[in-house]
Amino acid sequence: MLLTNYCLCVLVLCLSTQANNTHARVVKNSTALRCGIDPEKSAARILANPDGKHGWREYRNVKDVPELELGIGQFARLWTETHGMVLIRLEEPGEDFAAYTDYCFDKDGQLVALKFSLRTAWGWGYREEGPVTNGQLTPQMSEFFDTNNEAPVKRPEQADDILDALKPHLYARKSRLPFAKFLPK
């Protein structure tokens, strides 16, 4: 009986910890929250420039997107919110690392928040997130992390070799995105 109660307590503790961790991950993407969009839902639109040669195209679903050429190809998902907010997730795979950027644009097409994550083949990544004011990102969170467990780590030595890759590309207005012609005005 005592062992059963102990096991039950451990199970409850594990489940409540998991629930708290899940909640923390959801809250952590304040860019999506600021847009009022749940990026776990299917994107309204799928865009890609698979090889960097033939330009951007719209696709019906993710399965239709050709394999992206590493270091050149780009892939974007777009979600819209009823009040005109737009969340765009841009993915850029490379040979040694891949970049993921969430852009939140207000109803006037102004960039208001950004979440950036770079994941490397060396087992570490870098992420930052925060509001954008006057075209400048003000990170509220900025850290290096272990790609296996997402735990923060100190700055890796290789970070100095890829300084440009650690900086997100800012598109201050939705109209400046490379696939802007596909977006609602």
Coordinates of C-alpha atoms in Angstrom, one line a residue:
M1 CA 0.0 0.0 0.0
L2 CA 2.8 2.4 0.9
L3 CA 4.6 1.6 -2.3
T4 CA 1.4 2.2 -4.3
N5 CA 0.9 5.6 -2.7
Y6 CA 4.6 6.5 -3.4
C7 CA 4.3 5.5 -7.1
L8 CA 1.1 7.5 -7.4
C9 CA 2.8 10.6 -5.8
V10 CA 5.7 10.2 -8.2
L11 CA 3.3 9.9 -11.2
V12 CA 1.4 13.0 -10.2
L13 CA 4.7 14.9 -9.7
C14 CA 5.9 13.8 -13.1
L15 CA 2.7 14.8 -14.8
S16 CA 2.5 18.1 -13.1
T17 CA 6.1 18.8 -14.0
Q18 CA 5.4 17.9 -17.7
A19 CA 2.4 20.1 -17.7
N20 CA 4.4 23.0 -16.3
N21 CA 7.2 22.4 -18.8
T22 CA 4.8 22.3 -21.7
H23 CA 3.2 25.6 -20.5
A24 CA 6.6 27.2 -20.2
R25 CA 7.4 26.3 -23.8
V26 CA 4.2 27.7 -25.1
V27 CA 4.7 31.0 -23.1
K28 CA 8.3 31.2 -24.2
N29 CA 7.2 32.0 -27.8
S30 CA 5.9 35.5 -26.9
T31 CA 6.2 36.5 -30.6
A32 CA 3.4 34.1 -31.5
L33 CA 1.4 35.2 -28.5
R34 CA 1.9 38.9 -29.4
C35 CA 0.4 38.0 -32.8
G36 CA -2.4 36.1 -31.2
I37 CA -1.5 33.1 -33.3
D38 CA -1.0 29.4 -32.4
P39 CA 1.9 28.2 -34.7
E40 CA 1.0 24.6 -33.8
K41 CA -2.1 24.9 -36.0
S42 CA -1.8 24.4 -39.8
A43 CA -0.4 27.5 -41.6
A44 CA -2.8 29.3 -43.9
R45 CA -0.1 29.5 -46.6
I46 CA 3.1 27.7 -47.5
L47 CA 5.8 29.5 -49.6
A48 CA 9.2 28.4 -50.7
N49 CA 12.2 29.2 -52.8
P50 CA 13.8 25.7 -52.9
D51 CA 16.9 26.4 -54.9
G52 CA 17.4 30.2 -54.8
K53 CA 17.2 30.2 -58.7
H54 CA 13.6 30.1 -59.6
G55 CA 12.1 32.4 -57.0
W56 CA 9.3 32.1 -54.5
R57 CA 6.2 30.0 -55.2
E58 CA 3.2 29.1 -53.2
Y59 CA 2.4 25.4 -52.4
R60 CA -0.8 23.7 -51.3
N61 CA 0.9 21.9 -48.4
V62 CA 4.3 21.2 -46.9
K63 CA 4.5 17.8 -48.6
D64 CA 4.4 19.6 -52.0
V65 CA 7.5 21.7 -51.3
P66 CA 10.6 20.3 -53.1
E67 CA 13.7 19.5 -51.0
L68 CA 15.5 22.8 -50.1
E69 CA 19.0 23.3 -51.3
L70 CA 21.2 23.7 -48.2
G71 CA 22.5 27.2 -47.7
I72 CA 20.3 28.6 -50.4
G73 CA 16.7 27.3 -50.1
Q74 CA 14.1 29.0 -47.9
F75 CA 10.7 27.9 -46.7
A76 CA 8.0 30.1 -45.1
R77 CA 4.7 29.4 -43.3
L78 CA 2.2 32.2 -42.8
W79 CA -0.6 32.4 -40.3
T80 CA -3.2 35.3 -40.1
E81 CA -5.2 36.5 -37.2
T82 CA -8.7 38.0 -37.5
H83 CA -7.5 41.5 -36.4
G84 CA -4.9 41.6 -39.2
M85 CA -1.9 40.4 -37.4
V86 CA 0.4 38.1 -39.4
L87 CA 2.9 35.5 -38.2
I88 CA 5.5 34.3 -40.6
R89 CA 8.0 31.5 -39.8
L90 CA 11.0 31.5 -42.2
E91 CA 13.2 28.4 -42.2
E92 CA 16.7 28.4 -43.8
P93 CA 18.6 25.1 -43.7
G94 CA 22.3 25.0 -44.1
E95 CA 25.0 22.4 -44.0
D96 CA 26.2 23.1 -40.5
F97 CA 23.3 25.0 -39.1
A98 CA 19.6 26.0 -39.7
A99 CA 17.9 29.3 -38.9
Y100 CA 14.3 29.7 -37.9
T101 CA 12.8 33.1 -37.6
D102 CA 9.2 34.0 -36.5
Y103 CA 8.1 37.5 -37.6
C104 CA 5.0 39.1 -36.1
F105 CA 3.6 41.9 -38.2
D106 CA 0.8 44.2 -37.1
K107 CA -2.3 45.0 -39.3
D108 CA -0.3 47.9 -40.9
G109 CA 2.5 45.5 -42.0
Q110 CA 5.0 46.8 -39.4
L111 CA 7.3 44.3 -37.7
V112 CA 6.4 44.3 -34.0
A113 CA 8.2 41.2 -32.6
L114 CA 10.7 38.6 -33.6
K115 CA 11.9 35.2 -32.4
F116 CA 15.1 33.8 -33.9
S117 CA 16.7 30.4 -33.4
L118 CA 19.8 29.0 -34.9
R119 CA 20.5 25.2 -34.4
T120 CA 24.0 23.9 -35.3
A121 CA 25.3 20.5 -36.2
W122 CA 27.8 20.9 -33.3
G123 CA 25.1 20.3 -30.7
W124 CA 24.5 23.9 -29.6
G125 CA 22.2 26.6 -30.8
Y126 CA 21.4 30.3 -30.2
R127 CA 18.1 32.0 -29.7
E128 CA 16.8 35.5 -29.0
E129 CA 13.3 37.0 -28.9
G130 CA 11.7 40.3 -28.2
P131 CA 9.8 43.3 -29.5
V132 CA 10.9 45.3 -32.5
T133 CA 10.7 49.1 -32.2
N134 CA 11.8 51.5 -35.0
G135 CA 13.3 48.6 -36.9
Q136 CA 15.5 47.5 -34.0
L137 CA 15.1 44.2 -32.0
T138 CA 15.2 44.6 -28.3
P139 CA 15.9 41.0 -27.1
Q140 CA 14.0 40.1 -23.9
M141 CA 15.6 36.7 -24.1
S142 CA 19.0 35.8 -25.6
E143 CA 20.9 32.6 -25.0
F144 CA 23.0 29.8 -26.3
F145 CA 21.5 26.3 -25.7
D146 CA 22.1 22.6 -26.0
T147 CA 20.2 21.3 -29.0
N148 CA 19.6 17.9 -27.3
N149 CA 17.9 19.2 -24.2
E150 CA 17.3 22.9 -24.8
A151 CA 19.2 23.8 -21.6
P152 CA 21.2 27.0 -21.6
V153 CA 25.0 26.7 -22.2
K154 CA 27.8 29.2 -22.1
R155 CA 28.9 30.7 -25.4
P156 CA 30.6 28.0 -27.6
E157 CA 34.0 28.8 -29.1
Q158 CA 32.6 28.1 -32.7
A159 CA 30.1 31.0 -32.2
D160 CA 32.9 33.4 -33.2
D161 CA 33.3 31.6 -36.5
I162 CA 29.7 32.2 -37.5
L163 CA 28.9 35.7 -36.2
D164 CA 26.7 36.7 -39.2
A165 CA 24.6 33.6 -38.8
L166 CA 23.8 34.5 -35.2
K167 CA 22.0 37.7 -36.3
P168 CA 18.4 37.5 -37.5
H169 CA 17.5 39.3 -40.7
L170 CA 15.1 42.1 -39.9
Y171 CA 12.3 42.9 -42.3
A172 CA 10.9 46.1 -40.7
R173 CA 7.9 45.9 -43.0
K174 CA 6.0 43.0 -44.4
S175 CA 6.4 44.5 -47.8
R176 CA 10.1 44.0 -47.6
L177 CA 10.0 40.2 -47.3
P178 CA 11.4 38.5 -50.4
F179 CA 8.0 36.9 -51.0
A180 CA 5.9 40.0 -50.3
K181 CA 4.0 39.7 -53.6
F182 CA 2.3 36.6 -52.2
L183 CA 1.1 38.3 -49.0
P184 CA -2.1 40.1 -48.3
K185 CA -1.8 43.9 -48.4

